[in-house]
Short mmCIF file of C-alpha atoms and ligand atoms in Angstrom, two decimals:
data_model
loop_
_atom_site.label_atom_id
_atom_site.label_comp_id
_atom_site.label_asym_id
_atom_site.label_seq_id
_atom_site.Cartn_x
_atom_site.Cartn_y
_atom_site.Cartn_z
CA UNK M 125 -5.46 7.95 17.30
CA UNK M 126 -6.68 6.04 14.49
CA UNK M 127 -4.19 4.01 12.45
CA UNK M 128 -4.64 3.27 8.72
CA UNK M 129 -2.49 1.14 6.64
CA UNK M 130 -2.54 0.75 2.72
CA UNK M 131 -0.22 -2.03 0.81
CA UNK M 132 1.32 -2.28 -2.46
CA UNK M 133 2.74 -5.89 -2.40
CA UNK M 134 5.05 -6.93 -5.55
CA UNK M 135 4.73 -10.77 -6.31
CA UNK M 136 6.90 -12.79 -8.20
CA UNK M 137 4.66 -14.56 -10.73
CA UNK M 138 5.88 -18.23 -10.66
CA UNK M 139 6.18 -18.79 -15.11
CA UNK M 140 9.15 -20.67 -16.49
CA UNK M 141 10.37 -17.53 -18.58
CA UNK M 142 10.78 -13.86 -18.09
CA UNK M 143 7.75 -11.54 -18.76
CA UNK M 144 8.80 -10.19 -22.25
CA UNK M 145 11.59 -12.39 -23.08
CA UNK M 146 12.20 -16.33 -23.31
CA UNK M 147 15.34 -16.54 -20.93
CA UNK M 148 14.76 -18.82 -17.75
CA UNK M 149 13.41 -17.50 -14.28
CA UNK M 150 15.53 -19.96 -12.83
CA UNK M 151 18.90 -18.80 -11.93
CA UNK M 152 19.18 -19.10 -7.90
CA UNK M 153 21.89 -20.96 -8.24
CA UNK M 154 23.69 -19.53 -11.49
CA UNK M 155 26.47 -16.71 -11.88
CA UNK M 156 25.03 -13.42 -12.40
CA UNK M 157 24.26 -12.27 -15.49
CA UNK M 158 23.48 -15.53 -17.36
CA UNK M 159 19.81 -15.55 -17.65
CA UNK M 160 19.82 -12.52 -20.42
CA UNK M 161 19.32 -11.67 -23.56
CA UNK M 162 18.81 -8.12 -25.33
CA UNK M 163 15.29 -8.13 -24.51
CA UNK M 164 16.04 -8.21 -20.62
CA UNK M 165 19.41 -5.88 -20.97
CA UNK M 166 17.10 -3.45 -22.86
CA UNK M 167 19.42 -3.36 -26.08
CA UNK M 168 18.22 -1.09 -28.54
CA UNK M 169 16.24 -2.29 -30.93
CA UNK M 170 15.21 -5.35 -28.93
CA UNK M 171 11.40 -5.96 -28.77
CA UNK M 172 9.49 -7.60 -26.15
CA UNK M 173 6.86 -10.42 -26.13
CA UNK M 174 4.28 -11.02 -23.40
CA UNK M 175 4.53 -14.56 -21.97
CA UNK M 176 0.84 -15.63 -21.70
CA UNK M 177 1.33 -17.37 -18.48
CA UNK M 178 2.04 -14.86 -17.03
CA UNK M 179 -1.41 -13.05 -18.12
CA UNK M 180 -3.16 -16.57 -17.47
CA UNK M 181 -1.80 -16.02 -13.22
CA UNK M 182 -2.39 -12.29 -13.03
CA UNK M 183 -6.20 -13.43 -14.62
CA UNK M 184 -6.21 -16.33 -11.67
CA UNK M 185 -5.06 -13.89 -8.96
CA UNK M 186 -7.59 -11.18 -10.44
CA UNK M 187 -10.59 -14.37 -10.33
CA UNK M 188 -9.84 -15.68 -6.46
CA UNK M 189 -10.09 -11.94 -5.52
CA UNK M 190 -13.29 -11.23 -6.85
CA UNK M 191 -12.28 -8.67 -9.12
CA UNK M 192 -13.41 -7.05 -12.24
CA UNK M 193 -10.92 -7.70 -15.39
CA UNK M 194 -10.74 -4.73 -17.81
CA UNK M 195 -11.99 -5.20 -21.31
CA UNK M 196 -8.72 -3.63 -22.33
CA UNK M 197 -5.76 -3.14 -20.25
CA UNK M 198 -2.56 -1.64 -21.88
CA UNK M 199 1.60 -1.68 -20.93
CA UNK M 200 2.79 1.92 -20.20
CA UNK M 201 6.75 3.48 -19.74
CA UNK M 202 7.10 4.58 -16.64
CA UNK M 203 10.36 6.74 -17.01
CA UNK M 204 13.32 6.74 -14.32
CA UNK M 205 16.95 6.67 -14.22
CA UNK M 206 18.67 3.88 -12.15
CA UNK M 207 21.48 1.52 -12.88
CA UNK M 208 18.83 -1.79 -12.05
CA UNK M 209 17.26 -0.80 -15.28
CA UNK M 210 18.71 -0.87 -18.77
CA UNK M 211 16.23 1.09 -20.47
CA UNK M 212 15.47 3.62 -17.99
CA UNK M 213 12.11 2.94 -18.08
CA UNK M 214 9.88 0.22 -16.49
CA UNK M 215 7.35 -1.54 -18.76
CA UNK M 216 4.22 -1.75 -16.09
CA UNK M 217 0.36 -0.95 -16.63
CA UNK M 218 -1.11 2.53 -15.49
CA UNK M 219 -4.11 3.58 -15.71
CA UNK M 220 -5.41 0.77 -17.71
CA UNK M 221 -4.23 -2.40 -15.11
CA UNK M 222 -5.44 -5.69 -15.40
CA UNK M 223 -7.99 -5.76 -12.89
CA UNK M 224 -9.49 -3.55 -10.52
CA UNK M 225 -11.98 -3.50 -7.57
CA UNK M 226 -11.54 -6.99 -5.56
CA UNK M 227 -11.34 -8.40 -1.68
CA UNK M 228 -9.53 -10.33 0.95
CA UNK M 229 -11.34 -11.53 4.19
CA UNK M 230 -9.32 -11.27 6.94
CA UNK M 231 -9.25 -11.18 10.71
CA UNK M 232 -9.44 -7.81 13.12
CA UNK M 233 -7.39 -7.36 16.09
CA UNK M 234 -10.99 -8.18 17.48
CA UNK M 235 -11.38 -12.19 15.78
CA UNK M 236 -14.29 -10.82 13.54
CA UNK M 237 -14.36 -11.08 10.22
CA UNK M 238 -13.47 -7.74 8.03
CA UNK M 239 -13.19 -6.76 4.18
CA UNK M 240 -9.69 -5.63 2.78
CA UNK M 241 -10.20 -4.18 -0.33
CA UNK M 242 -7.75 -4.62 -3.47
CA UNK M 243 -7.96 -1.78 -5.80
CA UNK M 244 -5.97 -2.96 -8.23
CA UNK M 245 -3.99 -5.73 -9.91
CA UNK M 246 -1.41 -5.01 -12.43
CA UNK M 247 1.73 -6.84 -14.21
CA UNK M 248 4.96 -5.07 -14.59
CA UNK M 249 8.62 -5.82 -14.88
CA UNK M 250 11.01 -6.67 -12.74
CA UNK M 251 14.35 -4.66 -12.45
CA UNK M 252 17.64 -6.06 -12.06
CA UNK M 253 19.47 -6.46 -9.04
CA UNK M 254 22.46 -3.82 -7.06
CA UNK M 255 25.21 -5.90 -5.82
CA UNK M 256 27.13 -3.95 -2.96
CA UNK M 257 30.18 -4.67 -2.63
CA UNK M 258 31.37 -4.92 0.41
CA UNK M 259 34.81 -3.91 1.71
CA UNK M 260 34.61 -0.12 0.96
CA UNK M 261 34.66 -0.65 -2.66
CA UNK M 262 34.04 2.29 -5.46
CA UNK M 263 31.47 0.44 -7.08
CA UNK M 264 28.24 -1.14 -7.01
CA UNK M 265 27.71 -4.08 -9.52
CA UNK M 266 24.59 -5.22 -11.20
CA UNK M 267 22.73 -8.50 -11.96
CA UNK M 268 20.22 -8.82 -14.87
CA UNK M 269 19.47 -12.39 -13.66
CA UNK M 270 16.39 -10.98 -11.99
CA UNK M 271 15.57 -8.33 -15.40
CA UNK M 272 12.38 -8.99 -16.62
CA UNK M 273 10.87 -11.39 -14.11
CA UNK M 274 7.37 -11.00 -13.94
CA UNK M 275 5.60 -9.16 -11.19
CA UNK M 276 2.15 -8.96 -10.28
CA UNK M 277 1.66 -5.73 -8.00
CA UNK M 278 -1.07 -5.86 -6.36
CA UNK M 279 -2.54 -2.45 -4.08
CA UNK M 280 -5.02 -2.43 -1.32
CA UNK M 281 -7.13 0.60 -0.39
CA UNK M 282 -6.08 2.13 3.12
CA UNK M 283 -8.32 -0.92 5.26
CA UNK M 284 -6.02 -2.16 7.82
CA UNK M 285 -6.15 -0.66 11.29
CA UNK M 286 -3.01 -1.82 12.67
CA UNK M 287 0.40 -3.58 11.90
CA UNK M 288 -1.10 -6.74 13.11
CA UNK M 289 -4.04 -6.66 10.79
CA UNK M 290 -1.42 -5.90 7.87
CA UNK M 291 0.68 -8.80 8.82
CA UNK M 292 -2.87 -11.45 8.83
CA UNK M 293 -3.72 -9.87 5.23
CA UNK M 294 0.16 -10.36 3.95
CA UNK M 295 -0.39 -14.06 5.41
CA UNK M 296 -3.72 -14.67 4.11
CA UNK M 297 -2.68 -13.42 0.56
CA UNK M 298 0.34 -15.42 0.49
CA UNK M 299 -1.97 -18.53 1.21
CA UNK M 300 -4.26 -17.97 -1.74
CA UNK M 301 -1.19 -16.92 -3.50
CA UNK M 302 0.35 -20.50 -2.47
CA UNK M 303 -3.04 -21.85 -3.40
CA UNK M 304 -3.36 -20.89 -6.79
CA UNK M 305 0.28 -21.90 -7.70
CA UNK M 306 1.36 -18.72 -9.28
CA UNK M 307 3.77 -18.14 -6.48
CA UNK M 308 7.13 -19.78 -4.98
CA UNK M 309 6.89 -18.51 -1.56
CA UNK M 310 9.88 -20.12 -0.76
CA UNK M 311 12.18 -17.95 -2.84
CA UNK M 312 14.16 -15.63 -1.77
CA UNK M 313 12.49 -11.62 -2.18
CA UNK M 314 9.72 -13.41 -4.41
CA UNK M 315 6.77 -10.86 -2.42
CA UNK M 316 7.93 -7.33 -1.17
CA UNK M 317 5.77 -4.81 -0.04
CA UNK M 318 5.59 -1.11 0.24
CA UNK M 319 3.47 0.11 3.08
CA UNK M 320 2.16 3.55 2.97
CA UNK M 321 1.05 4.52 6.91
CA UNK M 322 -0.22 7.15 8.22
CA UNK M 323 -2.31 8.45 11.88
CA UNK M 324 -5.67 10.14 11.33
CA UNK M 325 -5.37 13.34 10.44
CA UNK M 326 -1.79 13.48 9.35
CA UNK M 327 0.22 12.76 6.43
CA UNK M 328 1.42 9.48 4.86
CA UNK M 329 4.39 8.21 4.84
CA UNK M 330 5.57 5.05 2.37
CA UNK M 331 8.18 2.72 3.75
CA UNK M 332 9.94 0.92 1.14
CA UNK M 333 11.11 -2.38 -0.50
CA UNK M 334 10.33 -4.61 2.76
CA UNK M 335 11.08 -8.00 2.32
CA UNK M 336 9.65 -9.81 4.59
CA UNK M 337 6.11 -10.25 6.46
CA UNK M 338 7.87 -9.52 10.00
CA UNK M 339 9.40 -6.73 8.64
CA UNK M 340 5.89 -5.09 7.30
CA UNK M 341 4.67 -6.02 11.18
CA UNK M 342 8.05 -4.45 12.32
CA UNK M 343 8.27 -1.28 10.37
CA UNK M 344 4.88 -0.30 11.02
CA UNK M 345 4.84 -0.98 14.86
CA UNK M 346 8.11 1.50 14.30
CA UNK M 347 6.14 4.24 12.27
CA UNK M 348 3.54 4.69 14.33
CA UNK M 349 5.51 4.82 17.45
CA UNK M 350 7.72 7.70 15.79
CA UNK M 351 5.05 9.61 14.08
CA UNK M 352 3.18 9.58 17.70
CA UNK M 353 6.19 10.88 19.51
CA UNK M 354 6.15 13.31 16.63
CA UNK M 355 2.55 14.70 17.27
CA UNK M 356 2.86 14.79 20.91
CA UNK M 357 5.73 16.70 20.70
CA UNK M 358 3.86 19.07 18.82
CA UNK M 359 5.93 18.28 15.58
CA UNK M 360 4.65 17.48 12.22
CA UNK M 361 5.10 14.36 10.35
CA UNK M 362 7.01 14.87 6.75
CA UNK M 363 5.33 13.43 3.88
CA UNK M 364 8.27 10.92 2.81
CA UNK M 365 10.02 7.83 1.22
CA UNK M 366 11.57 5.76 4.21
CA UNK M 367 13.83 2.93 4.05
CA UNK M 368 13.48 -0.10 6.64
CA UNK M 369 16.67 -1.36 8.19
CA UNK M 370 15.81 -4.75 9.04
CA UNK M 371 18.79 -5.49 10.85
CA UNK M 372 17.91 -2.67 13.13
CA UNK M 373 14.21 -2.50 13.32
CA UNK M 374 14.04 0.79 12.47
CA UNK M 375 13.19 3.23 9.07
CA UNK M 376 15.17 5.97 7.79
CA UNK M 377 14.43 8.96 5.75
CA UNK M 378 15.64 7.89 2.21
CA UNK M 379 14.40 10.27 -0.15
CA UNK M 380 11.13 13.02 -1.05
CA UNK M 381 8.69 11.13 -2.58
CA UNK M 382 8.68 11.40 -6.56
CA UNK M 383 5.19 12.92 -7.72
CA UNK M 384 3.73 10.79 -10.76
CA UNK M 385 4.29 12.99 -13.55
CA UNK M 386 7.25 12.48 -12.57
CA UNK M 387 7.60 9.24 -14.41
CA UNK M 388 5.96 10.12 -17.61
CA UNK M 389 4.10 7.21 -17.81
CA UNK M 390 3.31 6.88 -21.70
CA UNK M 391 1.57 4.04 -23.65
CA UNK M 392 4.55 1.21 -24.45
CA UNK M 393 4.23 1.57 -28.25
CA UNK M 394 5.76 -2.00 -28.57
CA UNK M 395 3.10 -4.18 -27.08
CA UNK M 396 -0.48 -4.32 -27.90
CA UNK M 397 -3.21 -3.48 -25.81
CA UNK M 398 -4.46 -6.58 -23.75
CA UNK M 399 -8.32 -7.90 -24.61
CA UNK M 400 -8.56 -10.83 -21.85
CA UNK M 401 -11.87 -10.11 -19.98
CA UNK M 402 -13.26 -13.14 -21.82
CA UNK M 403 -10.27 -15.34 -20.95
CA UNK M 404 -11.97 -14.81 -17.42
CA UNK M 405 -14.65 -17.68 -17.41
CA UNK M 406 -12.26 -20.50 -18.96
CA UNK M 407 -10.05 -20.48 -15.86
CA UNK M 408 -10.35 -23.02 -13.12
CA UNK M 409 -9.57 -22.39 -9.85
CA UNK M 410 -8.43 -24.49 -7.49
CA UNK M 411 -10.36 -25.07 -3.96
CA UNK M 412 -9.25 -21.94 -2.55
CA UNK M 413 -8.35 -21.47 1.34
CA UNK M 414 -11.38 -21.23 2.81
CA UNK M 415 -13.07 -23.51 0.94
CA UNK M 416 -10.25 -26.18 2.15
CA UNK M 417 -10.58 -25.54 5.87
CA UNK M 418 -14.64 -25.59 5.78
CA UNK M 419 -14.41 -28.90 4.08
CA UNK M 420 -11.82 -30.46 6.27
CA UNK M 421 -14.25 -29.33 9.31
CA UNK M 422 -17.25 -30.99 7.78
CA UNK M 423 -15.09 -34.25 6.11
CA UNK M 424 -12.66 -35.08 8.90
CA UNK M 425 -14.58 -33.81 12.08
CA UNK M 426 -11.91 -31.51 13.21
CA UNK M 427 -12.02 -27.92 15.03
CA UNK M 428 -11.71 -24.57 13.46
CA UNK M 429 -8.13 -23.93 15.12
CA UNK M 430 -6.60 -27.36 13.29
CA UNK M 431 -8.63 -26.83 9.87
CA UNK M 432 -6.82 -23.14 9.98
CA UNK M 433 -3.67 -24.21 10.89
CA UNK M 434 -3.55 -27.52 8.69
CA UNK M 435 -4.72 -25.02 5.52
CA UNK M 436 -2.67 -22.45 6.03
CA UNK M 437 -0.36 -24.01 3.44
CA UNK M 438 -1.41 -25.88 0.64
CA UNK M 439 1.84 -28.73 0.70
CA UNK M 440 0.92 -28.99 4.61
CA UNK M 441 -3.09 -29.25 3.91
CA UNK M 442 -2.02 -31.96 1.16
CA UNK M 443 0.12 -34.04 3.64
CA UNK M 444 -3.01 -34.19 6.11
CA UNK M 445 -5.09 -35.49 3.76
CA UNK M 446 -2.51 -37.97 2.75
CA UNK M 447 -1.95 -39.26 6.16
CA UNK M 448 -5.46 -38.71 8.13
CA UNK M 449 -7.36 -41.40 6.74
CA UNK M 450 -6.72 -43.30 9.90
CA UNK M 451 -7.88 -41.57 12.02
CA UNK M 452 -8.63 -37.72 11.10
CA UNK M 453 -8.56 -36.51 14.71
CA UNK M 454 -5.61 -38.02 16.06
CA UNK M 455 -3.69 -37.05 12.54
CA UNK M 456 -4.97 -33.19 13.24
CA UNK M 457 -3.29 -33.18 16.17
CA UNK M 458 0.21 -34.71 15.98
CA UNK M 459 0.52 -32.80 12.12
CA UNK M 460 -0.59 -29.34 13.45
CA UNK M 461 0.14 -29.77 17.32
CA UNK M 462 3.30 -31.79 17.29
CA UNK M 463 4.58 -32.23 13.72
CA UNK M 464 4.51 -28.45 13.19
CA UNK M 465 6.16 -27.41 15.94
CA UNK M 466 9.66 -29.89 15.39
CA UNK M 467 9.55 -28.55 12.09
CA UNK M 468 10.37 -25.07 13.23
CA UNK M 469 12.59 -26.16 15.73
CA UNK M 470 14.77 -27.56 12.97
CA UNK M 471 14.19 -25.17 10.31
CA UNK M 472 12.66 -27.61 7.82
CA UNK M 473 9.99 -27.83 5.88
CA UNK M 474 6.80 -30.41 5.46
CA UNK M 475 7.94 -31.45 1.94
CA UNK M 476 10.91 -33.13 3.44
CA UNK M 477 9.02 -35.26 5.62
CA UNK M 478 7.62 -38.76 4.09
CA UNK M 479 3.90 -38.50 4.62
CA UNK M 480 3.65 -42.56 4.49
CA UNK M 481 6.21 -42.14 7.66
CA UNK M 482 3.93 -40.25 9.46
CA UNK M 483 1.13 -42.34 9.02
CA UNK M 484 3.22 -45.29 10.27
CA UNK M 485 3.88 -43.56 12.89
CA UNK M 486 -0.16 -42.86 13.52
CA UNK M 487 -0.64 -46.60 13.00
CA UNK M 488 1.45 -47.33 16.29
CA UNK M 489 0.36 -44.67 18.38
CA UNK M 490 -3.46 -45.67 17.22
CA UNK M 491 -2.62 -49.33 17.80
CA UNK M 492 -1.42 -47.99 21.20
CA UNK M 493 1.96 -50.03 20.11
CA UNK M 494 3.83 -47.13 22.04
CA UNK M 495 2.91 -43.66 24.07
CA UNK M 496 2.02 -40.33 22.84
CA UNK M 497 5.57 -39.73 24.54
CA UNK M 498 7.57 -42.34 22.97
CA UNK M 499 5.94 -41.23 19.63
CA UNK M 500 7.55 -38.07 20.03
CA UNK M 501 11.12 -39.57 20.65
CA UNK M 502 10.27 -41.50 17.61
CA UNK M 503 9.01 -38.32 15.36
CA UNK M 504 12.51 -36.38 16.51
CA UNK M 505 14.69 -39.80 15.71
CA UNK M 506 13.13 -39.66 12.09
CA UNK M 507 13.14 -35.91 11.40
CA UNK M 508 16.77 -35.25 12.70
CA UNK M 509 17.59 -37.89 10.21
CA UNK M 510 15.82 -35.98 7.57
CA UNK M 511 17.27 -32.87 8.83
CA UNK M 512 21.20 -34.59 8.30
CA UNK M 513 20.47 -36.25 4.70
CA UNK M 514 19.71 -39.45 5.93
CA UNK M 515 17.03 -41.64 5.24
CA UNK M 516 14.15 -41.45 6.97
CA UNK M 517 13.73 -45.24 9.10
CA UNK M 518 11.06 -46.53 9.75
CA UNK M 519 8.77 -45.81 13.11
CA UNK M 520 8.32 -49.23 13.70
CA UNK M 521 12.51 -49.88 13.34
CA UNK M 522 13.36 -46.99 15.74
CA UNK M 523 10.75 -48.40 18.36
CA UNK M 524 12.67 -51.67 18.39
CA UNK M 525 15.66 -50.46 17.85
CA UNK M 526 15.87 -47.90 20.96
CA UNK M 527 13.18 -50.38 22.90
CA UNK M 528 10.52 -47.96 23.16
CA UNK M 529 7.41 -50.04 22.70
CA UNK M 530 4.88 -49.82 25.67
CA UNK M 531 5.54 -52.03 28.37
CA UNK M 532 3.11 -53.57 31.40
CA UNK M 533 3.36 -51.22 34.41
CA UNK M 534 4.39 -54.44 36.29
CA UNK M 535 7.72 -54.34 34.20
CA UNK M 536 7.93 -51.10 36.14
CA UNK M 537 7.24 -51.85 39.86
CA UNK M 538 10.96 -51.59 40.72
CA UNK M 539 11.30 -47.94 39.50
CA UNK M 540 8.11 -47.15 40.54
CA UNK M 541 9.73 -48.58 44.57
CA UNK M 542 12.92 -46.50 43.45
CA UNK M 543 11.58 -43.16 43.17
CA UNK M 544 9.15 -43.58 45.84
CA UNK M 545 12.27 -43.93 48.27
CA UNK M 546 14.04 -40.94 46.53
CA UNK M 547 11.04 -38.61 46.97
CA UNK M 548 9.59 -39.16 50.47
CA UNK M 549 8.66 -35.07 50.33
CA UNK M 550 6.03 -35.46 47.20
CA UNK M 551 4.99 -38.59 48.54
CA UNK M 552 4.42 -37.26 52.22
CA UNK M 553 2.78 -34.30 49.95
CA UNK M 554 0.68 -36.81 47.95
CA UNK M 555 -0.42 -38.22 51.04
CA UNK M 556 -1.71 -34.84 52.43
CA UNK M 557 -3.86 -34.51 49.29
CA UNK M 558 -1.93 -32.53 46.41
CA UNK M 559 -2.62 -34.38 43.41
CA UNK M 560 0.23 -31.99 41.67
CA UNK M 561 2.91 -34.19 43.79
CA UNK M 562 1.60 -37.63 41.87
CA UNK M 563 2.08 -36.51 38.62
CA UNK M 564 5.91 -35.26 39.76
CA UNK M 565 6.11 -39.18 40.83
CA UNK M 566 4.45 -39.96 37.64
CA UNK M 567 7.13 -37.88 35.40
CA UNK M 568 9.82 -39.17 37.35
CA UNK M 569 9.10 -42.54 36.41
CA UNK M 570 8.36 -41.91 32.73
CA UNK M 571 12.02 -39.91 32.50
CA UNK M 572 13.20 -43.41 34.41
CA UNK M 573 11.59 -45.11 31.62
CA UNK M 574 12.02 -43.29 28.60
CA UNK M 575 8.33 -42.71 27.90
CA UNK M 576 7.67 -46.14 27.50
CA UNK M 577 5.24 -46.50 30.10
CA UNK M 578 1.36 -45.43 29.55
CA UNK M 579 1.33 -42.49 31.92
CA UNK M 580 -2.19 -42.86 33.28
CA UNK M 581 -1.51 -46.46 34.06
CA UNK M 582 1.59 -45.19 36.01
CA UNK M 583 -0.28 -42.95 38.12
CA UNK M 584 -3.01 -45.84 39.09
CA UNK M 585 0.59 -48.06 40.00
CA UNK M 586 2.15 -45.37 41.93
CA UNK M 587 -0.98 -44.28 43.72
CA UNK M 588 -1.34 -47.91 44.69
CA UNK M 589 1.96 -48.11 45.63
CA UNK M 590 1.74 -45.52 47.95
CA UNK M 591 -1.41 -46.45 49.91
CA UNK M 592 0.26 -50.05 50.24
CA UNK M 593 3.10 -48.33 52.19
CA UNK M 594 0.71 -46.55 54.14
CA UNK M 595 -0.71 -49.80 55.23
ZN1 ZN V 132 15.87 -12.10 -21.66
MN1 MN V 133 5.51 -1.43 -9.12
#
């Protein structure tokens, strides 16, 4: 049974002001309700003012998609009652949106290449925010912080196959998102998607307001799971509005799906309609994400899997180039092999690392000062600093300071004797021709050592070692 996914993803556009208003987007850390003004609280009488920059991203986001900008696009009211919005009635673009007919390249669950298309791109309003109160409390309260943000929502046609392919087009979007600096991925329900599934042959259903690109992967791999137990029972699946719990995993019937007229979408007699199709041509775009990782194959020498990896995020594709001019390889492989990977273990991100630390930290390992072990004790020594608030110390300080420059196998010969006495098994096994039993000896003496020794010069020592005491 065939599975087909569509995606209406809501974007936080990244401007220093709300969308019709001049109050700050900035108020993470502020009290609610102290980013407003009557435009955003929808007092009457209050009238609204586009903020250009916010065209000027929706125009960038239209241009790295490849899509067609309307001579004239125009704001609409699109009429509902809910306590997140002042004026009952969201100022958004209908059937005149910014852009229409554009694509994403993405991967199938094959590894071939395949066409998502976008069918439209249009800026609307963010509402304000429900605060539950926890406790059993009577009443709900409401933040306007969030009023009048400006979204870009952006809808795919029905292309993606499976919950996996929806997750790689989320990602990939986010990228180019990330890319063209219109978007502060980092923020807190800055992209949330609705995802409208459905099984060949049957009815759609749209699950709502999920926050996170797991979740999309999570909440579809739930939907079609139910709405296949459905059909096999026999059942049929109810054209609906479901609500993901994340905590849970699951989605929930929330409510019938409102038809459109519902809304009674009418021209927004307060704002112009928008002539920016010539706008188009004067924008620059950056090097976009494929671009990037083509060039860092050709420029640095490196494989497809690193040039993916490394420009998957723009800050992390900028701290590659900043530290890879020693050597491009070895930098591709402790930043996307190595780097990456202590980064999630701690939770942090690549803009708190020091890029000219890293690259001091090449400069030993390339000197072959210390190991490719020690320079991992050395990476975690600086980053758990990071991760506490302290300063990051230098490589070449921690190496000296915790000894763990590479030493002369001879320096080694007694703990090489030692564990050949504590192991007579693997080296009776060594003897009898498993080569697995001399790198146990080997690992042995570089936990003995603290990583300080050059492993392959350990197993030439121990070998010889051993056939002496064979003698
Ligand atoms: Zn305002
Ligand atoms: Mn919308």
């Amino acid at each position: 049974m065939k599975t087909i996914v569509g995606l209406e993803i809501h974007v936080q556009l990244a401007t220093a002001t709300k969308l019709f208003c001049g109050c700050s987007t900035d108020y993470r850390d502020d009290e609610p309700n102290t980013h407003c003004c009557p435009v955003c609280l929808g007092l009457p009488g209050a009238l609204p003012r586009l903020n250009r920059k916010a065209v000027e991203y929706g125009l960038r986001v239209a241009k790295a998609l490849d899509m067609e900008v309307l001579e004239e696009s125009e704001f609409a009211r699109k009429n509902y009652f809910y306590p997140d919005l002042p004026k009952a009635y969201q100022v958004t673009q209908y059937d005149k949106p910014l852009a229409v007919a554009g694509t994403v390249e993405i991967e199938d669950d094959e590894g071939h290449e395949k066409i998502v298309r976008i069918t439209r791109v249009h800026l609307e309003e963010d509402p304000g925010r429900l605060v539950h109160v926890s406790g059993g409390s009577k009443y709900s309260l409401v933040d306007y912080n969030r009023s009048g943000i400006p979204l870009l929502e952006i809808v795919t046609e029905p292309d993606m196959r499976s919950p996996q392919e929806a997750r790689r087009f989320l990602n990939k979007l986010r990228t180019i998102l990330e890319y063209l600096g219109v978007f502060d991925g980092d923020r807190e329900g800055s992209l949330r998607v609705d995802a409208n599934i459905s099984l060949e042959g049957s009815v759609r259903v749209e699950v709502k307001n999920i926050s996170s690109y797991r979740g999309v992967e999570k909440a579809l791999t739930f939907e079609v799971t139910r709405q296949k137990n459905l059909l096999r029972r026999g059942q049929t699946v109810t054209r609906e509005t479901r609500h993901f719990m994340e905590g849970r995993g699951i989605t929930t019937s929330s409510r019938s799906k409102e038809e459109e007229h519902d809304y009674r979408y009418f021209p927004e007699p307060d704002l112009r309609p928008l002539r920016v199709a010539g706008w188009v041509a004067e924008i620059d775009l950056p090097e976009l994400p494929v671009a990037r990782k083509n060039r860092f194959m050709v420029q640095y020498g490196i494989s497809l899997n690193h040039a993916r990896t490394l420009t998957g995020d723009p800050k992390l594709a900028d701290f590659y180039e900043e530290v890879a001019h020693l050597d491009p390889a070895l930098a591709a492989t402790w930043v996307a092999d190595i780097l990456l990977g202590e980064l999630n273990y701690r939770n942090m991100s690549i803009a708190a690392v020091p890029p000219g630390r890293i690259a001091e930290l090449l400069g030993l390992l390339k000197s072959e000062t210390i190991t490719d072990a020690a320079g991992v004790q050395v990476l975690r020594e600086m980053l758990d600093a990071c991760a506490a608030g302290r300063p990051c110390e230098m490589p070449a300080m921690i190496v000296k300071r915790e000894n763990l420059g590479k030493t002369m196998g001879d320096d080694f010969t007694a703990t090489v004797q030692a564990v050949i006495a504590a192991n007579p098994q693997a080296v009776e096994d060594y003897r009898n021709g498993k080569s697995g039993a001399l790198n146990f000896l080997v690992g042995q003496v570089m936990k003995e050592t603290r990583g300080r020794a050059d492993p392959r010069e350990l197993g030439r020592i121990v070998s010889e070692s051993i056939d002496i005491g064979e003698v």
